mmCIF file of C-alpha atoms in Angstrom:
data_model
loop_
_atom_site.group_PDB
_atom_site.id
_atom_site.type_symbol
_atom_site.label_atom_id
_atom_site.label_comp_id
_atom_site.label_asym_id
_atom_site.label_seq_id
_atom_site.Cartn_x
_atom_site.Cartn_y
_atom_site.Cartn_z
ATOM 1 C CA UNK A 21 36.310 5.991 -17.302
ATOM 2 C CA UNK A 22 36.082 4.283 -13.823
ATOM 3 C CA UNK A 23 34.515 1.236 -13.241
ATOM 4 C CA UNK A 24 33.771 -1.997 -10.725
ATOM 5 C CA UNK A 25 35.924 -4.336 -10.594
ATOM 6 C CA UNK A 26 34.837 -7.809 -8.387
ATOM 7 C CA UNK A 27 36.780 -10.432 -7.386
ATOM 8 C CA UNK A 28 36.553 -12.937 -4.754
ATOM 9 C CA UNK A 29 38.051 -10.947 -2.349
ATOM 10 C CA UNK A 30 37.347 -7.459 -2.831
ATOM 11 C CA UNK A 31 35.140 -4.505 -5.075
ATOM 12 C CA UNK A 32 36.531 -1.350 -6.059
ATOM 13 C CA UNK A 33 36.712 1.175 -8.781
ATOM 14 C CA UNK A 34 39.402 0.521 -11.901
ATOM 15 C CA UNK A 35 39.992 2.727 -14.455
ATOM 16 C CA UNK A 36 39.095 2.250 -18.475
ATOM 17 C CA UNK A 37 36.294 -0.525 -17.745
ATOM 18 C CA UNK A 38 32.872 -1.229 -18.575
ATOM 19 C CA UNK A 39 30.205 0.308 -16.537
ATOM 20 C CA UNK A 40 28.817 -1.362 -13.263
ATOM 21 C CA UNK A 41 26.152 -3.733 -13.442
ATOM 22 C CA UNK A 42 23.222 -2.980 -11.464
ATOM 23 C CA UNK A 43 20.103 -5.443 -10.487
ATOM 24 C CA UNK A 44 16.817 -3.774 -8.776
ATOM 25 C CA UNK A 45 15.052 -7.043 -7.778
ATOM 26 C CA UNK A 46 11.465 -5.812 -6.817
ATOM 27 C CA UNK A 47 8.696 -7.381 -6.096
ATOM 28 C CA UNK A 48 6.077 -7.447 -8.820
ATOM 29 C CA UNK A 49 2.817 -5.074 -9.311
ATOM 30 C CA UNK A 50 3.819 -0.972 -7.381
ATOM 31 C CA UNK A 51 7.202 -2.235 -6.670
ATOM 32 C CA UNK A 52 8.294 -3.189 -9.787
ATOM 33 C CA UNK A 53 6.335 -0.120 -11.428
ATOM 34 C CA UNK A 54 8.671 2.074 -9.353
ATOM 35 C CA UNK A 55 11.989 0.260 -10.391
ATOM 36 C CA UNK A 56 11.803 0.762 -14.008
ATOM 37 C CA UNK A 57 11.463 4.490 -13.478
ATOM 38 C CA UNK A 58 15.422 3.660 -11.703
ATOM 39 C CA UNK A 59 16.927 2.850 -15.116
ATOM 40 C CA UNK A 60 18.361 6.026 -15.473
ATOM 41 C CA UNK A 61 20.160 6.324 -12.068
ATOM 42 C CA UNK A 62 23.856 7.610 -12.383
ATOM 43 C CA UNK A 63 26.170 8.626 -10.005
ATOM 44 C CA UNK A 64 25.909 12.449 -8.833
ATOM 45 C CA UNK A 65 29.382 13.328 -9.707
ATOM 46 C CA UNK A 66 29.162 11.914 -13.241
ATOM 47 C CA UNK A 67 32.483 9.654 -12.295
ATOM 48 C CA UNK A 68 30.731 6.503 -13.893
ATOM 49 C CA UNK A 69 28.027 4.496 -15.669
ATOM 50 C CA UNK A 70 25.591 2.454 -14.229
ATOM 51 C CA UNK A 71 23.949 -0.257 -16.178
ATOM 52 C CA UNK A 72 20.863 -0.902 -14.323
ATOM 53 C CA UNK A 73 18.754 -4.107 -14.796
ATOM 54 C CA UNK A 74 14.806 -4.542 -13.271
ATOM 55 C CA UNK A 75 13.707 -7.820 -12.279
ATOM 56 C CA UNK A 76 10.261 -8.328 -10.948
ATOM 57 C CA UNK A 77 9.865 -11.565 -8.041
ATOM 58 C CA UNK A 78 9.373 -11.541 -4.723
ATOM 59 C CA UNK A 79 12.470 -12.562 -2.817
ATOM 60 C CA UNK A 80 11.347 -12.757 0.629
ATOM 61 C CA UNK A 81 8.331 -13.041 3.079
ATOM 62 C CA UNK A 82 7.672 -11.084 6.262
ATOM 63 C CA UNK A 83 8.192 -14.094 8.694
ATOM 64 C CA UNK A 84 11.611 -14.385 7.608
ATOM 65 C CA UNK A 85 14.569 -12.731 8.284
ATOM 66 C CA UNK A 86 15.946 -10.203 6.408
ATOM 67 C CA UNK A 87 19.759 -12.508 5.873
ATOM 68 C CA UNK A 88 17.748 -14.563 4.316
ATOM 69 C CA UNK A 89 16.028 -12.205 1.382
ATOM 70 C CA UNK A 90 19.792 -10.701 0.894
ATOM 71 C CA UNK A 91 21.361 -14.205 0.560
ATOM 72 C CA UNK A 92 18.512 -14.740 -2.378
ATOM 73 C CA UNK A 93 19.681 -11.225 -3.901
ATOM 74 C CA UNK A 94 23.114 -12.347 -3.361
ATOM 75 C CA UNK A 95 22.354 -15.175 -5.477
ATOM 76 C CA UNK A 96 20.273 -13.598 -8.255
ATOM 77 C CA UNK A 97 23.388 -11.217 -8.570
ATOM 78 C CA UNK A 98 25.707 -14.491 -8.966
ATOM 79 C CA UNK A 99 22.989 -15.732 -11.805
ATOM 80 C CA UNK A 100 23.143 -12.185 -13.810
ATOM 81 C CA UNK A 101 26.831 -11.376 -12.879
ATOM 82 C CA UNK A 102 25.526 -8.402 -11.115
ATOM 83 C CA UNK A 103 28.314 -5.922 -9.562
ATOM 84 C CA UNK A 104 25.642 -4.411 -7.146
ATOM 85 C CA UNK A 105 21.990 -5.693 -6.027
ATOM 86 C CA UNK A 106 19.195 -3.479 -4.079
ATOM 87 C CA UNK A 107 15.727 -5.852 -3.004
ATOM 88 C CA UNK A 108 12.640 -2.838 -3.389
ATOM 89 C CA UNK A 109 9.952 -4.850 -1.488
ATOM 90 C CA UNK A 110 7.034 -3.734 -0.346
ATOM 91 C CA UNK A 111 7.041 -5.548 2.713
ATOM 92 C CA UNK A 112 7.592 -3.826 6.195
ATOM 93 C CA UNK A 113 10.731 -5.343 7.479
ATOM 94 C CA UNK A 114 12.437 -6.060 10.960
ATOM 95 C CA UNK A 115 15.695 -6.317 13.055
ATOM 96 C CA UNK A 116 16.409 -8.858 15.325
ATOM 97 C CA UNK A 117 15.161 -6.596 18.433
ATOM 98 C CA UNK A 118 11.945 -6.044 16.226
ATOM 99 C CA UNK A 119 12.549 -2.308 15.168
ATOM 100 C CA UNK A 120 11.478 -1.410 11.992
ATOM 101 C CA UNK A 121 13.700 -1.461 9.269
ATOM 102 C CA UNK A 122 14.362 0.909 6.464
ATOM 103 C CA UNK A 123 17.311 -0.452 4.754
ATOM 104 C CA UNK A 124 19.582 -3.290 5.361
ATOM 105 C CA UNK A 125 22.462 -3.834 3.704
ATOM 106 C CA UNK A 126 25.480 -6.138 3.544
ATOM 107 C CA UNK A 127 28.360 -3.528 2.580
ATOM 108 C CA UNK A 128 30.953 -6.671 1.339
ATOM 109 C CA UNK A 129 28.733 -8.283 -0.847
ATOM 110 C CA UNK A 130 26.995 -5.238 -2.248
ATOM 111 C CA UNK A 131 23.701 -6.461 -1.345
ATOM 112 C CA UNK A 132 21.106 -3.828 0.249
ATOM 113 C CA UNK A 133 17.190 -4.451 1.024
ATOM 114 C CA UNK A 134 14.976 -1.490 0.834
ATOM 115 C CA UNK A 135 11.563 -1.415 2.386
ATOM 116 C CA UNK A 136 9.305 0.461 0.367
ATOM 117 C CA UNK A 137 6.424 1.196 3.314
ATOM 118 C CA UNK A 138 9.174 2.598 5.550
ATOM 119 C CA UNK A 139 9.606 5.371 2.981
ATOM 120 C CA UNK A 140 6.011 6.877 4.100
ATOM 121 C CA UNK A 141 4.670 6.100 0.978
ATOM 122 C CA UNK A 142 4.038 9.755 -0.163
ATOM 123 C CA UNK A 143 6.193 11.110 -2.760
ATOM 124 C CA UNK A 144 7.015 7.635 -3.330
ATOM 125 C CA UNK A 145 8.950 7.792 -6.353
ATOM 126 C CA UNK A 146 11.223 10.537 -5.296
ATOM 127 C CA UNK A 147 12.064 8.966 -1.962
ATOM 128 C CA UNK A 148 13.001 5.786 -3.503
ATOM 129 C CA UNK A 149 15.107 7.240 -6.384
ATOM 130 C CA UNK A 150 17.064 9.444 -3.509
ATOM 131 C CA UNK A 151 17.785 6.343 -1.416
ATOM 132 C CA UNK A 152 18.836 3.646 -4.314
ATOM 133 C CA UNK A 153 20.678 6.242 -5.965
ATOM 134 C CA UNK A 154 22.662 6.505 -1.981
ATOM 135 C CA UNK A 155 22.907 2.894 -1.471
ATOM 136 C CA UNK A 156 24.367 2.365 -4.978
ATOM 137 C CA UNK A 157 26.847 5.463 -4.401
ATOM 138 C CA UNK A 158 27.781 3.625 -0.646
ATOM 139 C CA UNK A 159 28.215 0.546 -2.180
ATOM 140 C CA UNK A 160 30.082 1.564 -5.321
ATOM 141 C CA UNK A 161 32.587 3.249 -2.523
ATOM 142 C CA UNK A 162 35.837 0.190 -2.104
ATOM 143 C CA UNK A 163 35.864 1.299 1.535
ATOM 144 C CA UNK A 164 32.248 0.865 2.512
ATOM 145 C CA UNK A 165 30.902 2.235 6.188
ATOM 146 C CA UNK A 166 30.226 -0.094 8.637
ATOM 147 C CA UNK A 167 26.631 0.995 9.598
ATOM 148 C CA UNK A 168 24.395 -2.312 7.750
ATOM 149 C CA UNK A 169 20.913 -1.278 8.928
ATOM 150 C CA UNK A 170 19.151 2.151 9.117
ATOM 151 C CA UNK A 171 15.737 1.895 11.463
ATOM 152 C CA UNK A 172 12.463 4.024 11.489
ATOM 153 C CA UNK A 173 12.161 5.877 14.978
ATOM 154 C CA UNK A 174 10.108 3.425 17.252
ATOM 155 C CA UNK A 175 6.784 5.702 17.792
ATOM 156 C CA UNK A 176 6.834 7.928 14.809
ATOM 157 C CA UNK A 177 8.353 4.752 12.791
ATOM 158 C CA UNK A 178 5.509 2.690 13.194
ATOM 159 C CA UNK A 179 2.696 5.687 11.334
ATOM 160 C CA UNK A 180 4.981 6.266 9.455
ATOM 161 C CA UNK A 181 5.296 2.314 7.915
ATOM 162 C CA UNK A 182 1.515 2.084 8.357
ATOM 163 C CA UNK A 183 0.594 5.268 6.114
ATOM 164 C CA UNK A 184 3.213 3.411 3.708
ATOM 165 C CA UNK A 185 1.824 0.330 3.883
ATOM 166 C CA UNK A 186 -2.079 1.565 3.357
ATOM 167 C CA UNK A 187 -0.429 3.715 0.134
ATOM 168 C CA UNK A 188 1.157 0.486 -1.108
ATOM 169 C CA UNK A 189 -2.017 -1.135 -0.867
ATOM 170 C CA UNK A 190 -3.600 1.104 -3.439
ATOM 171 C CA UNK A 191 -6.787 1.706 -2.046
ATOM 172 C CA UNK A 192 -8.285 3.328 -4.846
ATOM 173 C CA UNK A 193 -7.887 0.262 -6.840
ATOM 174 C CA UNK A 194 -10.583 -1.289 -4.582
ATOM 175 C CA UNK A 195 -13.394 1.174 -6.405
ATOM 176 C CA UNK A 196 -13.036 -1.583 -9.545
ATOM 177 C CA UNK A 197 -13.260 -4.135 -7.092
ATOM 178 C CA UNK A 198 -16.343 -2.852 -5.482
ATOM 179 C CA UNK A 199 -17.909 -2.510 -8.584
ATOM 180 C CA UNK A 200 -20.857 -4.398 -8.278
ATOM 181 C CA UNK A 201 -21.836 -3.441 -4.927
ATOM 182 C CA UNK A 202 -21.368 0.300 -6.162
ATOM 183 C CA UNK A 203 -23.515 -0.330 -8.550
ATOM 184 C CA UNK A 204 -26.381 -2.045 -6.032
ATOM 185 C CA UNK A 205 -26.012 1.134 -4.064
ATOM 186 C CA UNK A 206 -26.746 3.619 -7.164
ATOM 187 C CA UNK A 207 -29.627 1.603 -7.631
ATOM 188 C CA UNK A 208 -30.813 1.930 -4.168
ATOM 189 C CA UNK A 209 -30.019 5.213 -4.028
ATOM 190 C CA UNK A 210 -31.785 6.103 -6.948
ATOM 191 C CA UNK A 211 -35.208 4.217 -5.934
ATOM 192 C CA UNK A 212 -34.858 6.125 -2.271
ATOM 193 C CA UNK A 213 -34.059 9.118 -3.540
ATOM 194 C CA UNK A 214 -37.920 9.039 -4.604
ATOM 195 C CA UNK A 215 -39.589 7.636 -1.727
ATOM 196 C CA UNK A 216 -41.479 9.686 0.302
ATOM 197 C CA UNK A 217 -40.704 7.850 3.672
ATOM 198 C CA UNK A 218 -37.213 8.677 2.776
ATOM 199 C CA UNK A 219 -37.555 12.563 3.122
ATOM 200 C CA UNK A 220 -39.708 12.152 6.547
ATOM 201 C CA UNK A 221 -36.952 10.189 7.782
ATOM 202 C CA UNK A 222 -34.062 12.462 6.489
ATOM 203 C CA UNK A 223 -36.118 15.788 7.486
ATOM 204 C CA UNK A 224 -36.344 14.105 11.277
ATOM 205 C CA UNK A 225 -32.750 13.112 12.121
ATOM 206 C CA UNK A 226 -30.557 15.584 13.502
ATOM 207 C CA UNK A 227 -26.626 16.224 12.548
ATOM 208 C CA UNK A 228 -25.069 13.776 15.063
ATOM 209 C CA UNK A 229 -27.646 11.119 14.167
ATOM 210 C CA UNK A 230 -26.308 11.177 10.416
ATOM 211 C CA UNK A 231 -22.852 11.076 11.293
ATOM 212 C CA UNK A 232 -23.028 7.788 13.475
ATOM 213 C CA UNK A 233 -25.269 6.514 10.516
ATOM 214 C CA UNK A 234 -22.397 7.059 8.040
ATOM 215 C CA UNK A 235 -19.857 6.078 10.139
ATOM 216 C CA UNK A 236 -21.675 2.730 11.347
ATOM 217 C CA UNK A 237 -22.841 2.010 7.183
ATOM 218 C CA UNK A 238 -18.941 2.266 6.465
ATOM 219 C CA UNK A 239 -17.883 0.129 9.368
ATOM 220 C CA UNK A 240 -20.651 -2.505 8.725
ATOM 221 C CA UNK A 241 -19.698 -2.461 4.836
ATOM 222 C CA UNK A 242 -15.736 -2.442 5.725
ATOM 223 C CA UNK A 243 -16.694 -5.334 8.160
ATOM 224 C CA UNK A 244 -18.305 -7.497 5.713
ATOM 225 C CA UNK A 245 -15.668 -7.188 3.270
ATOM 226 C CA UNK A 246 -12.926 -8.560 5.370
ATOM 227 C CA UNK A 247 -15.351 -11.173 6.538
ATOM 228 C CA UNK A 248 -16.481 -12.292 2.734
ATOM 229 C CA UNK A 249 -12.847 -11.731 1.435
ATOM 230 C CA UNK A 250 -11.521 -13.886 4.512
ATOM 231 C CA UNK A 251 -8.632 -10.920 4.480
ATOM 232 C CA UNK A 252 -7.503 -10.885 8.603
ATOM 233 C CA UNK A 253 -4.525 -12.374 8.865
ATOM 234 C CA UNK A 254 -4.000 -14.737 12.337
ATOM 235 C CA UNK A 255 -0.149 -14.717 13.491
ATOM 236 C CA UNK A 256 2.148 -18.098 12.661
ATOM 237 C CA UNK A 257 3.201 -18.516 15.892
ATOM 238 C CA UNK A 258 2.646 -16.974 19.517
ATOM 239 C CA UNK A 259 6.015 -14.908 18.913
ATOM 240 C CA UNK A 260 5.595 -11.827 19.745
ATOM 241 C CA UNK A 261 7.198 -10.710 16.545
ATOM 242 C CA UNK A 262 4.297 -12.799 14.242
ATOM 243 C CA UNK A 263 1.641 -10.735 16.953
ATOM 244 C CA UNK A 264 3.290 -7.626 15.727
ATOM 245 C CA UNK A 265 3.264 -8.401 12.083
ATOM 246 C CA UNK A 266 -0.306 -9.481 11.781
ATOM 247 C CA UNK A 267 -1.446 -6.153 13.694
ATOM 248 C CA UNK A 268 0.106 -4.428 10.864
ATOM 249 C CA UNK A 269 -1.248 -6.352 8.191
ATOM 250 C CA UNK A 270 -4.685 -6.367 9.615
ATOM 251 C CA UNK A 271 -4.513 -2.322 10.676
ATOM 252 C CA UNK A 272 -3.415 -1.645 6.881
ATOM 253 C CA UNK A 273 -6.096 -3.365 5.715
ATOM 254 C CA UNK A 274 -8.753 -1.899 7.224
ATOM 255 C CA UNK A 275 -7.192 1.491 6.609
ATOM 256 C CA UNK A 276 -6.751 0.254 3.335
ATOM 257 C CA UNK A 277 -10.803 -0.768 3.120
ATOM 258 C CA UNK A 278 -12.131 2.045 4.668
ATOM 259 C CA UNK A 279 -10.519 4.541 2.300
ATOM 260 C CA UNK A 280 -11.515 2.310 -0.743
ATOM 261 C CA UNK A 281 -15.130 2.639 0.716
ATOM 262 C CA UNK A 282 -15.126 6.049 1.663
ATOM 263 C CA UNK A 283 -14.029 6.382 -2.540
ATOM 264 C CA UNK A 284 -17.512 4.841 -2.756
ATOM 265 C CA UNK A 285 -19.322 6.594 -0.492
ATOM 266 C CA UNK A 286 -17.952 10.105 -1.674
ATOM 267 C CA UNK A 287 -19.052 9.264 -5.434
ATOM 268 C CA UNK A 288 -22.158 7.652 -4.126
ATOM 269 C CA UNK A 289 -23.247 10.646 -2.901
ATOM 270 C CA UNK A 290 -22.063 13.020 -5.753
ATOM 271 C CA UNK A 291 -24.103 11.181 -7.980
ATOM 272 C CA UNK A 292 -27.355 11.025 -6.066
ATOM 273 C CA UNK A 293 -26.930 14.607 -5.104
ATOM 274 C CA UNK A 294 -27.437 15.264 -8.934
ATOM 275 C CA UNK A 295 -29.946 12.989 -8.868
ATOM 276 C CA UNK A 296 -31.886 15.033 -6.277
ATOM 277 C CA UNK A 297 -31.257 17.877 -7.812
ATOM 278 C CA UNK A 298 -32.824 16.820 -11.244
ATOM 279 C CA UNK A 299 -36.147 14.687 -10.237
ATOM 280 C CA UNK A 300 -37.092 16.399 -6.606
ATOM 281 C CA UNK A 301 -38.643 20.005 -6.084
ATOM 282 C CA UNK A 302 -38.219 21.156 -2.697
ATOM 283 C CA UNK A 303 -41.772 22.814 -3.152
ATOM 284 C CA UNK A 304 -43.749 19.327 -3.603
ATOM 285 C CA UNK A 305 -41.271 17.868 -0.765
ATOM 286 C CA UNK A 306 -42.669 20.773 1.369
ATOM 287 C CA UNK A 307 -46.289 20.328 0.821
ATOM 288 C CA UNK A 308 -45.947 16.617 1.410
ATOM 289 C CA UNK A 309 -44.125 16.859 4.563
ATOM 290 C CA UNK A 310 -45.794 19.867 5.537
ATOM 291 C CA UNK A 311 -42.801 21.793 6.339
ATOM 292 C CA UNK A 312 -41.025 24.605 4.400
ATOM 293 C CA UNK A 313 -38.324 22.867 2.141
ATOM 294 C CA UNK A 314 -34.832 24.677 0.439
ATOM 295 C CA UNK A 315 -32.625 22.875 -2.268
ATOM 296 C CA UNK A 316 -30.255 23.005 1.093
ATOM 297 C CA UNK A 317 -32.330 19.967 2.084
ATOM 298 C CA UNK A 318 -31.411 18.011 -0.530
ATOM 299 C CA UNK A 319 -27.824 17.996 0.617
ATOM 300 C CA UNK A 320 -29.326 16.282 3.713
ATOM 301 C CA UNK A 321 -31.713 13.669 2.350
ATOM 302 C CA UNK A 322 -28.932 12.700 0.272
ATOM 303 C CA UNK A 323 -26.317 12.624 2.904
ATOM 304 C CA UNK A 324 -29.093 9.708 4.781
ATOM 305 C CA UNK A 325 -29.971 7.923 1.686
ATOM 306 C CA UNK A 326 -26.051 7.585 0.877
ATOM 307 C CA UNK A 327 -25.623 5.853 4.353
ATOM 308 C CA UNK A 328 -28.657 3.966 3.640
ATOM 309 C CA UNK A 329 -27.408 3.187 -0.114
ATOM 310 C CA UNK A 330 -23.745 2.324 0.502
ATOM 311 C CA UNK A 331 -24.968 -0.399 3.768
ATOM 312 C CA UNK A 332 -27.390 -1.986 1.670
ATOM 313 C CA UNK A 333 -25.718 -2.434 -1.845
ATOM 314 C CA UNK A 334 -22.198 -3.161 0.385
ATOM 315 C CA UNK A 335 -23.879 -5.970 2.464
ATOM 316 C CA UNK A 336 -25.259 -7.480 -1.226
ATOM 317 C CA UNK A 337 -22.231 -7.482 -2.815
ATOM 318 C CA UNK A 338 -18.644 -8.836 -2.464
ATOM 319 C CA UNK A 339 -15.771 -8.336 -3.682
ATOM 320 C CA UNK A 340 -15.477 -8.642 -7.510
ATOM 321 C CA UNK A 341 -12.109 -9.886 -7.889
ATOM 322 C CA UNK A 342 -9.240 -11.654 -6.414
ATOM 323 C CA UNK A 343 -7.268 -9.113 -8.036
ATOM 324 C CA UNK A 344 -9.166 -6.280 -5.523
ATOM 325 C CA UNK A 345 -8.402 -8.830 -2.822
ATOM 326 C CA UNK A 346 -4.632 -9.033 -3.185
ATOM 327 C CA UNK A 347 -4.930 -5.313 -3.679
ATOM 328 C CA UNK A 348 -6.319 -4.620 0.317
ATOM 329 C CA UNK A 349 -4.475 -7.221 2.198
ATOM 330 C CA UNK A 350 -1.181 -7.413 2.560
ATOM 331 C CA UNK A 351 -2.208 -11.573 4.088
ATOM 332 C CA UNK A 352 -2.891 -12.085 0.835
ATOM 333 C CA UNK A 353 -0.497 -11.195 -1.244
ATOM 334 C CA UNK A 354 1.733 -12.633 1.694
ATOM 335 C CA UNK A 355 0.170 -16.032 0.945
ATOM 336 C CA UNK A 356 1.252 -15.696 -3.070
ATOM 337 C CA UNK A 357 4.449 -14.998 -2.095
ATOM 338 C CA UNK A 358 5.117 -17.800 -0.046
ATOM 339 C CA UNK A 359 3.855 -19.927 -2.830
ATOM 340 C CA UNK A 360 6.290 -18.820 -5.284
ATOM 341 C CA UNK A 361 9.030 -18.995 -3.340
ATOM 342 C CA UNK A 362 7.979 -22.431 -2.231
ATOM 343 C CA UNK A 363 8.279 -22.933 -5.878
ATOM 344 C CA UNK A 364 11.844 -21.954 -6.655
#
């Protein structure tokens, strides 16, 4: 059986030893989730063993540089006698001419730093087990390349990082989060649903006149939320590398927002829809509003009273938790980094 052998000087593959010692350091919450489905990485030619340990911690922050969160791993692999070390953060990351950064690595110490976001963030856990499993084969390799950084294409890089970043975010986690104003909104929905003014109102507005209602009730309600959560993120410095970071933090949280609210919205309106359905008959709507009325109509007045609903229970309501906050805003969980790193 083959195995790594380290020394001061040099790593390399010796035969009849133990297997190699592997440390994931991830940061904690999605990150970490998606390292301890690694444990049973192995090389692809069955030549060795990997013995793969998880440890959840943040070991850097975005307004460093990325030497600095592999001279932590570096270290973390001298505390657990680690052979090899791979950072999973979920962090976007940076070279020094500010492209994006997929992975960087430091081929003589065995360290490598893998940005999660940069992956795209769909088919998450398949990308990631494709390029540990590569960086551990590299690195396991006593003549390492030379190449210690792969980058993300500049313009297709940087939607590429954002629709990672957004997925890291969770946005559907926010739907717990909004709880309470989801809840106002029902309520309002429910009580509209019933109101006469309601169908005159919903029976008078053309297509185009509901669409910039929905769009300008999500906007309003996405607006207030980074307002009340105090989630937009002002750069450290004037560098033009802090500019660039907090445009990405602040774009993937209002992506982030908006699709947590447009969760809302879409169940918001399934469940008044049903509501409609059960308690209104387009016959007695009719003969009110003097106009011929179809259970097609009902789609509409529910479409307005949803924009209505979701405006006025978002605008009364917060979020519910700092856990929902740290969940939207990359700022945020930047902060709690910093702290426990300050810490260490």
């Amino acid at each position: 059986m083959l195995r790594l052998c380290v020394s001061s000087q040099r790593v390399g593959y010796q035969p009849g030893m133990e297997p190699i010692r592997v440390g994931l350091v991830a940061d904690p919450a999605a990150p970490t989730a998606i390292a301890r489905r690694l444990t049973d990485l192995g090389p692809l030619d069955g030549s060795g063993h990997w013995d793969i340990t998880v440890l959840s911690e943040p070991f850097t922050t975005g307004s460093e540089d990325v030497g600095v969160a592999v001279g932590r791993l570096q270290d973390r692999a001298r505390e657990h006698d680690w052979d090899l070390v791979v950072g999973l953060t979920e962090l976007p990351l940076h070279d020094h001419e500010g492209r994006h950064l997929l992975v960087e690595t430091d081929p003589e110490q065995r360290t490598a730093v893998l940005s999660l976001p940069a992956l795209g963030g769909l088919r998450m856990h398949t990308r990631t087990r494709r390029a540990v499993r590569s960086l551990l084969t590299d690195m396991s390799d006593p003549h390492p390349t030379d190449e210690h950084h792969v980058t993300l294409p500049r313009r297709r890089g940087h939607w590429r990082l954002l629709t990672g970043m957004v997925l890291a975010n969770r946005p559907w986690l926010l739907v717990p989060g909004l709880k309470s104003a989801l809840v106002a909104a029902l309520a309002t929905g429910a009580v509209a649903t019933v109101n006469s003014t309601v169908w005159l109102l919903a029976s008078s507005m053309s297509w185009w006149r509901l669409v910039v209602a929905t769009v300008a009730s999500i906007a309003l309600v996405v607006g207030w939320l980074v307002i009340d959560g105090e989630l937009w993120d002002r750069p450290d410095d004037d560098s033009t590398q802090a500019r660039h970071r907090s445009r990405l933090y602040n774009g993937s949280t209002l992506l982030t927002l908006t699709a947590g609210v447009l969760i809302c919205y879409a169940a918001l309106y399934v469940v008044n829809l049903a509501w409609a359905y059960f308690v209104l008959d387009p016959d007695v709507m009719g003969s009110y509003l003097q106009n011929p009325m179809s259970h097609a109509d009902l789609f509409v007045l529910t479409w307005f009273v949803a924009s209505a609903a979701t405006l006025g229970g978002g605008l009364g309501s917060g979020l519910e938790s700092d856990e929902a906050i740290r969940a939207a805003a990359y700022s945020k969980r930047e902060q709690d980094r910093r702290d426990r790193l300050s810490h260490d």
